[in-house]
Amino acid sequence: MTMRMRLQPEAIGQGMTSQRVRDRLVDRLRENGIADERVLNAIRTVPRHLFVDEALATRAYEDTALPIGHGQTISQPWVVARMTEAVLEAAPAKVLEIGTGSGYQAAVLAALGLEVHTVERIGELLRTARKRLRSLGMNVRSKHDDGRIGWPENGPFDAILVTAAAPALVDALTQQLAPGGILVAPVGGATSQSLLKLRKDANGQITQESLAPVVFVPLLSGMID
Ligand code: SAH
């Protein structure tokens, strides 16, 4: 695992953001079926409280989604862990995330030593996420765009994580998945979706399974500042 994080005092945290509180979250994730130690370690290491507003920092290690502004949320840690665990099965090097949001999922992937690309449609969220990732010394490539087109110039990707919900899988993204790759995406209606895991075999044949019921904010078209 490659870690390029400089642990500054605010990253180490105190009280409700201390390492002990983070360790408790990891215990809870393990009890709830997350088994991959690499993923648990990444979650133990990445300071989630720095990816939410200071006013919410004390709740950062609860296993729950939290608001990040613009009607968006930082995903629930269990969901981040499950999606990360699912894509690691592809032994990925190059990964694409759609929906940077707070930057937390991207940070977890970067902490695993992956080459992370992430796309966000809301400029202000992306700028904040970039600042956070940079201050943690994490190297993530990002762009401000409608992620439904993916990032074709940099593809194909060994793994793709879509962190916003759509009624169906997005073809452009499936196409940018490398042979042997895994894509995870919440698919369904506005209030509940199924977390789908799609695998493309060496011949380009696609199989899919449903991992869990989830609730994500919607995948929207266009970009805003
Ligand atoms: N992965 C994020 C979760 C963010 S919530 C995290 O770890 O914090 C989903 C994000 O997807 C929101 O920030 C939303 O603006 C973004 N989003 C929605 N539709 C999108 C699209 N078409 N392209 C890129 N980002 C999109």
PDB file of C-alpha atoms and ligand atoms in Angstrom:
ATOM      1  CA  MET A   1       0.000   0.000   0.000  1.00  0.00           C
ATOM      2  CA  THR A   2       1.349   3.409  -0.994  1.00  0.00           C
ATOM      3  CA  MET A   3       0.730   6.179   1.471  1.00  0.00           C
ATOM      4  CA  ARG A   4       1.765   9.668   0.602  1.00  0.00           C
ATOM      5  CA  MET A   5      -0.030  11.350   3.457  1.00  0.00           C
ATOM      6  CA  ARG A   6       1.620  13.854   5.728  1.00  0.00           C
ATOM      7  CA  LEU A   7      -0.187  13.424   8.998  1.00  0.00           C
ATOM      8  CA  GLN A   8      -0.695  16.927  10.303  1.00  0.00           C
ATOM      9  CA  PRO A   9      -2.333  17.496  13.707  1.00  0.00           C
ATOM     10  CA  GLU A  10      -5.797  18.123  12.177  1.00  0.00           C
ATOM     11  CA  ALA A  11      -5.481  14.868  10.230  1.00  0.00           C
ATOM     12  CA  ILE A  12      -4.695  12.876  13.335  1.00  0.00           C
ATOM     13  CA  GLY A  13      -7.658  14.385  15.187  1.00  0.00           C
ATOM     14  CA  GLN A  14      -8.761  14.473  18.799  1.00  0.00           C
ATOM     15  CA  GLY A  15     -11.872  13.472  20.734  1.00  0.00           C
ATOM     16  CA  MET A  16     -14.640  12.502  18.343  1.00  0.00           C
ATOM     17  CA  THR A  17     -12.191  12.535  15.423  1.00  0.00           C
ATOM     18  CA  SER A  18      -9.402  10.597  17.133  1.00  0.00           C
ATOM     19  CA  GLN A  19      -7.776   7.436  15.853  1.00  0.00           C
ATOM     20  CA  ARG A  20      -9.684   5.456  18.488  1.00  0.00           C
ATOM     21  CA  VAL A  21     -13.009   6.640  17.072  1.00  0.00           C
ATOM     22  CA  ARG A  22     -11.848   5.715  13.569  1.00  0.00           C
ATOM     23  CA  ASP A  23     -10.818   2.277  14.785  1.00  0.00           C
ATOM     24  CA  ARG A  24     -14.318   1.806  16.181  1.00  0.00           C
ATOM     25  CA  LEU A  25     -15.796   2.586  12.766  1.00  0.00           C
ATOM     26  CA  VAL A  26     -13.516  -0.049  11.253  1.00  0.00           C
ATOM     27  CA  ASP A  27     -14.706  -2.586  13.840  1.00  0.00           C
ATOM     28  CA  ARG A  28     -18.300  -1.803  12.905  1.00  0.00           C
ATOM     29  CA  LEU A  29     -17.565  -2.217   9.186  1.00  0.00           C
ATOM     30  CA  ARG A  30     -15.941  -5.576   9.894  1.00  0.00           C
ATOM     31  CA  GLU A  31     -19.002  -6.681  11.893  1.00  0.00           C
ATOM     32  CA  ASN A  32     -21.110  -5.657   8.907  1.00  0.00           C
ATOM     33  CA  GLY A  33     -19.258  -7.923   6.513  1.00  0.00           C
ATOM     34  CA  ILE A  34     -16.350  -5.870   5.168  1.00  0.00           C
ATOM     35  CA  ALA A  35     -13.515  -8.398   5.179  1.00  0.00           C
ATOM     36  CA  ASP A  36     -10.742  -6.986   2.967  1.00  0.00           C
ATOM     37  CA  GLU A  37      -8.020  -5.792   5.343  1.00  0.00           C
ATOM     38  CA  ARG A  38      -6.599  -3.449   2.704  1.00  0.00           C
ATOM     39  CA  VAL A  39      -9.927  -1.623   2.561  1.00  0.00           C
ATOM     40  CA  LEU A  40     -10.301  -1.562   6.351  1.00  0.00           C
ATOM     41  CA  ASN A  41      -6.797  -0.180   6.613  1.00  0.00           C
ATOM     42  CA  ALA A  42      -7.468   2.560   4.072  1.00  0.00           C
ATOM     43  CA  ILE A  43     -10.588   3.580   6.007  1.00  0.00           C
ATOM     44  CA  ARG A  44      -8.602   3.541   9.233  1.00  0.00           C
ATOM     45  CA  THR A  45      -6.021   5.849   7.661  1.00  0.00           C
ATOM     46  CA  VAL A  46      -8.059   8.413   5.736  1.00  0.00           C
ATOM     47  CA  PRO A  47      -9.312  11.212   8.040  1.00  0.00           C
ATOM     48  CA  ARG A  48     -12.994  11.348   7.001  1.00  0.00           C
ATOM     49  CA  HIS A  49     -13.611  14.301   9.336  1.00  0.00           C
ATOM     50  CA  LEU A  50     -11.562  16.481   6.981  1.00  0.00           C
ATOM     51  CA  PHE A  51     -13.973  15.679   4.124  1.00  0.00           C
ATOM     52  CA  VAL A  52     -17.018  17.243   5.818  1.00  0.00           C
ATOM     53  CA  ASP A  53     -17.823  20.671   7.222  1.00  0.00           C
ATOM     54  CA  GLU A  54     -16.207  21.391  10.576  1.00  0.00           C
ATOM     55  CA  ALA A  55     -19.687  21.505  12.160  1.00  0.00           C
ATOM     56  CA  LEU A  56     -20.195  17.850  11.171  1.00  0.00           C
ATOM     57  CA  ALA A  57     -16.684  16.619  12.027  1.00  0.00           C
ATOM     58  CA  THR A  58     -17.844  14.977  15.267  1.00  0.00           C
ATOM     59  CA  ARG A  59     -20.222  12.780  13.246  1.00  0.00           C
ATOM     60  CA  ALA A  60     -17.658  11.837  10.597  1.00  0.00           C
ATOM     61  CA  TYR A  61     -16.997   8.364  12.065  1.00  0.00           C
ATOM     62  CA  GLU A  62     -20.629   7.351  12.300  1.00  0.00           C
ATOM     63  CA  ASP A  63     -21.530   4.868   9.581  1.00  0.00           C
ATOM     64  CA  THR A  64     -23.805   7.308   7.823  1.00  0.00           C
ATOM     65  CA  ALA A  65     -23.971   9.597   4.799  1.00  0.00           C
ATOM     66  CA  LEU A  66     -23.621  13.308   5.657  1.00  0.00           C
ATOM     67  CA  PRO A  67     -24.498  16.486   3.743  1.00  0.00           C
ATOM     68  CA  ILE A  68     -21.666  18.253   1.883  1.00  0.00           C
ATOM     69  CA  GLY A  69     -23.678  21.144   0.409  1.00  0.00           C
ATOM     70  CA  HIS A  70     -25.386  21.588  -2.971  1.00  0.00           C
ATOM     71  CA  GLY A  71     -27.866  18.893  -1.929  1.00  0.00           C
ATOM     72  CA  GLN A  72     -25.098  16.267  -2.154  1.00  0.00           C
ATOM     73  CA  THR A  73     -23.737  13.809   0.412  1.00  0.00           C
ATOM     74  CA  ILE A  74     -20.512  12.076   1.350  1.00  0.00           C
ATOM     75  CA  SER A  75     -21.381   8.369   1.030  1.00  0.00           C
ATOM     76  CA  GLN A  76     -21.871   6.110   4.029  1.00  0.00           C
ATOM     77  CA  PRO A  77     -18.532   4.480   5.012  1.00  0.00           C
ATOM     78  CA  TRP A  78     -19.992   0.971   4.621  1.00  0.00           C
ATOM     79  CA  VAL A  79     -20.966   1.774   1.027  1.00  0.00           C
ATOM     80  CA  VAL A  80     -17.518   3.234   0.280  1.00  0.00           C
ATOM     81  CA  ALA A  81     -15.924   0.113   1.774  1.00  0.00           C
ATOM     82  CA  ARG A  82     -18.203  -2.286  -0.116  1.00  0.00           C
ATOM     83  CA  MET A  83     -17.642  -0.560  -3.453  1.00  0.00           C
ATOM     84  CA  THR A  84     -13.894  -0.435  -2.898  1.00  0.00           C
ATOM     85  CA  GLU A  85     -13.801  -4.089  -1.877  1.00  0.00           C
ATOM     86  CA  ALA A  86     -15.760  -5.043  -4.994  1.00  0.00           C
ATOM     87  CA  VAL A  87     -13.451  -3.263  -7.430  1.00  0.00           C
ATOM     88  CA  LEU A  88     -10.272  -4.564  -5.746  1.00  0.00           C
ATOM     89  CA  GLU A  89     -11.244  -8.029  -7.008  1.00  0.00           C
ATOM     90  CA  ALA A  90     -10.141  -6.816 -10.451  1.00  0.00           C
ATOM     91  CA  ALA A  91      -6.640  -6.120  -9.041  1.00  0.00           C
ATOM     92  CA  PRO A  92      -6.911  -2.661 -10.582  1.00  0.00           C
ATOM     93  CA  ALA A  93      -4.150  -0.154 -11.287  1.00  0.00           C
ATOM     94  CA  LYS A  94      -6.141   2.596 -12.991  1.00  0.00           C
ATOM     95  CA  VAL A  95      -9.494   3.598 -11.540  1.00  0.00           C
ATOM     96  CA  LEU A  96     -12.230   6.047 -12.548  1.00  0.00           C
ATOM     97  CA  GLU A  97     -14.734   7.508 -10.101  1.00  0.00           C
ATOM     98  CA  ILE A  98     -17.827   9.408 -11.250  1.00  0.00           C
ATOM     99  CA  GLY A  99     -19.033  11.898  -8.625  1.00  0.00           C
ATOM    100  CA  THR A 100     -16.039  13.254  -6.657  1.00  0.00           C
ATOM    101  CA  GLY A 101     -18.296  14.966  -4.103  1.00  0.00           C
ATOM    102  CA  SER A 102     -16.218  15.454  -0.959  1.00  0.00           C
ATOM    103  CA  GLY A 103     -13.246  13.554  -2.404  1.00  0.00           C
ATOM    104  CA  TYR A 104     -13.440  10.873   0.312  1.00  0.00           C
ATOM    105  CA  GLN A 105     -13.970   7.844  -1.927  1.00  0.00           C
ATOM    106  CA  ALA A 106     -11.148   9.099  -4.159  1.00  0.00           C
ATOM    107  CA  ALA A 107      -8.902   9.428  -1.090  1.00  0.00           C
ATOM    108  CA  VAL A 108      -9.656   5.860  -0.003  1.00  0.00           C
ATOM    109  CA  LEU A 109      -8.740   4.608  -3.485  1.00  0.00           C
ATOM    110  CA  ALA A 110      -5.565   6.723  -3.526  1.00  0.00           C
ATOM    111  CA  ALA A 111      -4.610   5.380  -0.084  1.00  0.00           C
ATOM    112  CA  LEU A 112      -4.682   1.915  -1.658  1.00  0.00           C
ATOM    113  CA  GLY A 113      -2.000   3.044  -4.091  1.00  0.00           C
ATOM    114  CA  LEU A 114      -4.317   3.152  -7.106  1.00  0.00           C
ATOM    115  CA  GLU A 115      -4.053   5.647  -9.955  1.00  0.00           C
ATOM    116  CA  VAL A 116      -7.272   7.571  -9.372  1.00  0.00           C
ATOM    117  CA  HIS A 117      -9.232   9.617 -11.905  1.00  0.00           C
ATOM    118  CA  THR A 118     -12.375  11.348 -10.714  1.00  0.00           C
ATOM    119  CA  VAL A 119     -15.037  13.488 -12.405  1.00  0.00           C
ATOM    120  CA  GLU A 120     -17.459  15.926 -10.725  1.00  0.00           C
ATOM    121  CA  ARG A 121     -20.164  18.102 -12.315  1.00  0.00           C
ATOM    122  CA  ILE A 122     -20.343  20.727  -9.512  1.00  0.00           C
ATOM    123  CA  GLY A 123     -17.314  23.014  -9.764  1.00  0.00           C
ATOM    124  CA  GLU A 124     -17.396  24.231  -6.181  1.00  0.00           C
ATOM    125  CA  LEU A 125     -17.442  20.717  -4.725  1.00  0.00           C
ATOM    126  CA  LEU A 126     -14.586  19.713  -6.987  1.00  0.00           C
ATOM    127  CA  ARG A 127     -12.456  22.702  -5.982  1.00  0.00           C
ATOM    128  CA  THR A 128     -12.950  21.909  -2.290  1.00  0.00           C
ATOM    129  CA  ALA A 129     -12.208  18.217  -2.834  1.00  0.00           C
ATOM    130  CA  ARG A 130      -9.027  19.052  -4.739  1.00  0.00           C
ATOM    131  CA  LYS A 131      -7.800  21.245  -1.887  1.00  0.00           C
ATOM    132  CA  ARG A 132      -8.413  18.500   0.662  1.00  0.00           C
ATOM    133  CA  LEU A 133      -6.702  15.837  -1.409  1.00  0.00           C
ATOM    134  CA  ARG A 134      -3.738  18.106  -2.064  1.00  0.00           C
ATOM    135  CA  SER A 135      -3.344  19.001   1.614  1.00  0.00           C
ATOM    136  CA  LEU A 136      -3.239  15.286   2.431  1.00  0.00           C
ATOM    137  CA  GLY A 137      -0.549  14.828  -0.212  1.00  0.00           C
ATOM    138  CA  MET A 138      -2.794  12.583  -2.281  1.00  0.00           C
ATOM    139  CA  ASN A 139      -2.246  12.426  -5.984  1.00  0.00           C
ATOM    140  CA  VAL A 140      -5.634  12.222  -7.748  1.00  0.00           C
ATOM    141  CA  ARG A 141      -6.461  13.333 -11.286  1.00  0.00           C
ATOM    142  CA  SER A 142      -9.739  15.151 -11.536  1.00  0.00           C
ATOM    143  CA  LYS A 143     -11.856  17.016 -14.026  1.00  0.00           C
ATOM    144  CA  HIS A 144     -14.944  19.208 -13.968  1.00  0.00           C
ATOM    145  CA  ASP A 145     -17.337  17.584 -16.405  1.00  0.00           C
ATOM    146  CA  ASP A 146     -20.494  15.573 -16.834  1.00  0.00           C
ATOM    147  CA  GLY A 147     -19.237  12.178 -15.736  1.00  0.00           C
ATOM    148  CA  ARG A 148     -21.751  10.328 -17.864  1.00  0.00           C
ATOM    149  CA  ILE A 149     -19.259  10.635 -20.713  1.00  0.00           C
ATOM    150  CA  GLY A 150     -16.529   9.137 -18.522  1.00  0.00           C
ATOM    151  CA  TRP A 151     -12.941  10.101 -19.316  1.00  0.00           C
ATOM    152  CA  PRO A 152     -12.298   8.439 -22.699  1.00  0.00           C
ATOM    153  CA  GLU A 153      -8.861  10.035 -23.293  1.00  0.00           C
ATOM    154  CA  ASN A 154      -7.537   8.351 -20.140  1.00  0.00           C
ATOM    155  CA  GLY A 155      -9.360   5.020 -20.448  1.00  0.00           C
ATOM    156  CA  PRO A 156      -9.764   2.150 -20.427  1.00  0.00           C
ATOM    157  CA  PHE A 157      -9.980   1.741 -16.647  1.00  0.00           C
ATOM    158  CA  ASP A 158      -9.500  -1.437 -14.628  1.00  0.00           C
ATOM    159  CA  ALA A 159     -12.235  -0.309 -12.281  1.00  0.00           C
ATOM    160  CA  ILE A 160     -15.032   2.253 -12.422  1.00  0.00           C
ATOM    161  CA  LEU A 161     -17.054   3.452  -9.417  1.00  0.00           C
ATOM    162  CA  VAL A 162     -20.190   5.457 -10.094  1.00  0.00           C
ATOM    163  CA  THR A 163     -21.190   7.244  -6.889  1.00  0.00           C
ATOM    164  CA  ALA A 164     -24.509   8.722  -8.073  1.00  0.00           C
ATOM    165  CA  ALA A 165     -27.637   6.836  -9.056  1.00  0.00           C
ATOM    166  CA  ALA A 166     -29.133   6.384 -12.518  1.00  0.00           C
ATOM    167  CA  PRO A 167     -32.112   4.375 -13.810  1.00  0.00           C
ATOM    168  CA  ALA A 168     -29.748   2.271 -15.931  1.00  0.00           C
ATOM    169  CA  LEU A 169     -26.050   1.583 -16.430  1.00  0.00           C
ATOM    170  CA  VAL A 170     -24.350   4.226 -18.587  1.00  0.00           C
ATOM    171  CA  ASP A 171     -23.029   2.709 -21.845  1.00  0.00           C
ATOM    172  CA  ALA A 172     -20.129   5.146 -22.234  1.00  0.00           C
ATOM    173  CA  LEU A 173     -18.806   4.007 -18.869  1.00  0.00           C
ATOM    174  CA  THR A 174     -19.201   0.292 -19.537  1.00  0.00           C
ATOM    175  CA  GLN A 175     -17.280   0.858 -22.761  1.00  0.00           C
ATOM    176  CA  GLN A 176     -14.383   2.478 -20.880  1.00  0.00           C
ATOM    177  CA  LEU A 177     -14.005  -0.584 -18.660  1.00  0.00           C
ATOM    178  CA  ALA A 178     -10.913  -2.659 -19.557  1.00  0.00           C
ATOM    179  CA  PRO A 179     -11.205  -6.420 -20.158  1.00  0.00           C
ATOM    180  CA  GLY A 180     -11.009  -8.061 -16.733  1.00  0.00           C
ATOM    181  CA  GLY A 181     -12.363  -4.874 -15.185  1.00  0.00           C
ATOM    182  CA  ILE A 182     -15.118  -4.291 -12.631  1.00  0.00           C
ATOM    183  CA  LEU A 183     -17.653  -1.460 -12.553  1.00  0.00           C
ATOM    184  CA  VAL A 184     -19.868  -0.753  -9.544  1.00  0.00           C
ATOM    185  CA  ALA A 185     -22.864   1.558  -9.767  1.00  0.00           C
ATOM    186  CA  PRO A 186     -26.135   2.227  -7.957  1.00  0.00           C
ATOM    187  CA  VAL A 187     -28.951   1.568 -10.419  1.00  0.00           C
ATOM    188  CA  GLY A 188     -32.635   2.244  -9.815  1.00  0.00           C
ATOM    189  CA  GLY A 189     -35.126   4.937  -8.880  1.00  0.00           C
ATOM    190  CA  ALA A 190     -34.778   8.154  -6.908  1.00  0.00           C
ATOM    191  CA  THR A 191     -35.375   6.732  -3.432  1.00  0.00           C
ATOM    192  CA  SER A 192     -33.684   3.345  -3.582  1.00  0.00           C
ATOM    193  CA  GLN A 193     -31.283   1.532  -5.843  1.00  0.00           C
ATOM    194  CA  SER A 194     -29.427  -1.686  -6.172  1.00  0.00           C
ATOM    195  CA  LEU A 195     -25.635  -1.562  -6.047  1.00  0.00           C
ATOM    196  CA  LEU A 196     -24.662  -3.424  -9.215  1.00  0.00           C
ATOM    197  CA  LYS A 197     -21.303  -5.032  -9.822  1.00  0.00           C
ATOM    198  CA  LEU A 198     -20.515  -5.571 -13.478  1.00  0.00           C
ATOM    199  CA  ARG A 199     -17.562  -7.597 -14.650  1.00  0.00           C
ATOM    200  CA  LYS A 200     -16.120  -7.555 -18.165  1.00  0.00           C
ATOM    201  CA  ASP A 201     -14.177 -10.733 -18.936  1.00  0.00           C
ATOM    202  CA  ALA A 202     -11.115 -11.014 -21.168  1.00  0.00           C
ATOM    203  CA  ASN A 203     -13.379 -11.474 -24.215  1.00  0.00           C
ATOM    204  CA  GLY A 204     -15.498  -8.437 -23.419  1.00  0.00           C
ATOM    205  CA  GLN A 205     -18.377 -10.606 -22.152  1.00  0.00           C
ATOM    206  CA  ILE A 206     -20.327  -8.885 -19.373  1.00  0.00           C
ATOM    207  CA  THR A 207     -21.843 -10.449 -16.246  1.00  0.00           C
ATOM    208  CA  GLN A 208     -23.495  -8.608 -13.404  1.00  0.00           C
ATOM    209  CA  GLU A 209     -24.722  -9.181  -9.898  1.00  0.00           C
ATOM    210  CA  SER A 210     -26.458  -7.114  -7.258  1.00  0.00           C
ATOM    211  CA  LEU A 211     -24.430  -6.443  -4.092  1.00  0.00           C
ATOM    212  CA  ALA A 212     -26.794  -4.543  -1.805  1.00  0.00           C
ATOM    213  CA  PRO A 213     -29.720  -2.139  -1.635  1.00  0.00           C
ATOM    214  CA  VAL A 214     -28.390   1.430  -1.455  1.00  0.00           C
ATOM    215  CA  VAL A 215     -29.523   5.049  -1.578  1.00  0.00           C
ATOM    216  CA  PHE A 216     -27.468   7.536  -3.589  1.00  0.00           C
ATOM    217  CA  VAL A 217     -28.127  11.059  -4.857  1.00  0.00           C
ATOM    218  CA  PRO A 218     -29.004  11.131  -8.585  1.00  0.00           C
ATOM    219  CA  LEU A 219     -26.572  11.173 -11.489  1.00  0.00           C
ATOM    220  CA  LEU A 220     -27.503  14.433 -13.223  1.00  0.00           C
ATOM    221  CA  SER A 221     -26.671  15.797 -16.657  1.00  0.00           C
ATOM    222  CA  GLY A 222     -24.593  18.878 -17.457  1.00  0.00           C
ATOM    223  CA  MET A 223     -22.167  20.827 -15.285  1.00  0.00           C
ATOM    224  CA  ILE A 224     -22.523  23.762 -12.931  1.00  0.00           C
ATOM    225  CA  ASP A 225     -19.968  26.131 -11.413  1.00  0.00           C
TER     226      ASP A 225
HETATM  227  N1  SAH B   1     -17.955   9.880  -3.995  1.00  0.00           N
HETATM  228  C1  SAH B   1     -18.479  11.008  -3.238  1.00  0.00           C
HETATM  229  C2  SAH B   1     -19.983  10.905  -3.088  1.00  0.00           C
HETATM  230  C3  SAH B   1     -20.587  12.136  -3.608  1.00  0.00           C
HETATM  231  S1  SAH B   1     -22.323  12.157  -3.844  1.00  0.00           S
HETATM  232  C4  SAH B   1     -17.786  11.147  -1.897  1.00  0.00           C
HETATM  233  O1  SAH B   1     -16.983  10.257  -1.533  1.00  0.00           O
HETATM  234  O2  SAH B   1     -18.000  12.146  -1.207  1.00  0.00           O
HETATM  235  C5  SAH B   1     -22.412  12.075  -5.595  1.00  0.00           C
HETATM  236  C6  SAH B   1     -21.686  13.145  -6.363  1.00  0.00           C
HETATM  237  O3  SAH B   1     -21.928  12.882  -7.753  1.00  0.00           O
HETATM  238  C7  SAH B   1     -22.181  14.577  -6.125  1.00  0.00           C
HETATM  239  O4  SAH B   1     -21.103  15.380  -5.774  1.00  0.00           O
HETATM  240  C8  SAH B   1     -22.763  14.988  -7.463  1.00  0.00           C
HETATM  241  O5  SAH B   1     -22.576  16.350  -7.765  1.00  0.00           O
HETATM  242  C9  SAH B   1     -22.002  14.109  -8.424  1.00  0.00           C
HETATM  243  N2  SAH B   1     -22.631  13.896  -9.714  1.00  0.00           N
HETATM  244  C10 SAH B   1     -23.946  13.705 -10.003  1.00  0.00           C
HETATM  245  N3  SAH B   1     -24.115  13.557 -11.323  1.00  0.00           N
HETATM  246  C11 SAH B   1     -22.874  13.640 -11.887  1.00  0.00           C
HETATM  247  C12 SAH B   1     -22.394  13.581 -13.229  1.00  0.00           C
HETATM  248  N4  SAH B   1     -23.196  13.391 -14.275  1.00  0.00           N
HETATM  249  N5  SAH B   1     -21.077  13.710 -13.423  1.00  0.00           N
HETATM  250  C13 SAH B   1     -20.219  13.909 -12.382  1.00  0.00           C
HETATM  251  N6  SAH B   1     -20.614  13.992 -11.111  1.00  0.00           N
HETATM  252  C14 SAH B   1     -21.926  13.854 -10.868  1.00  0.00           C
END
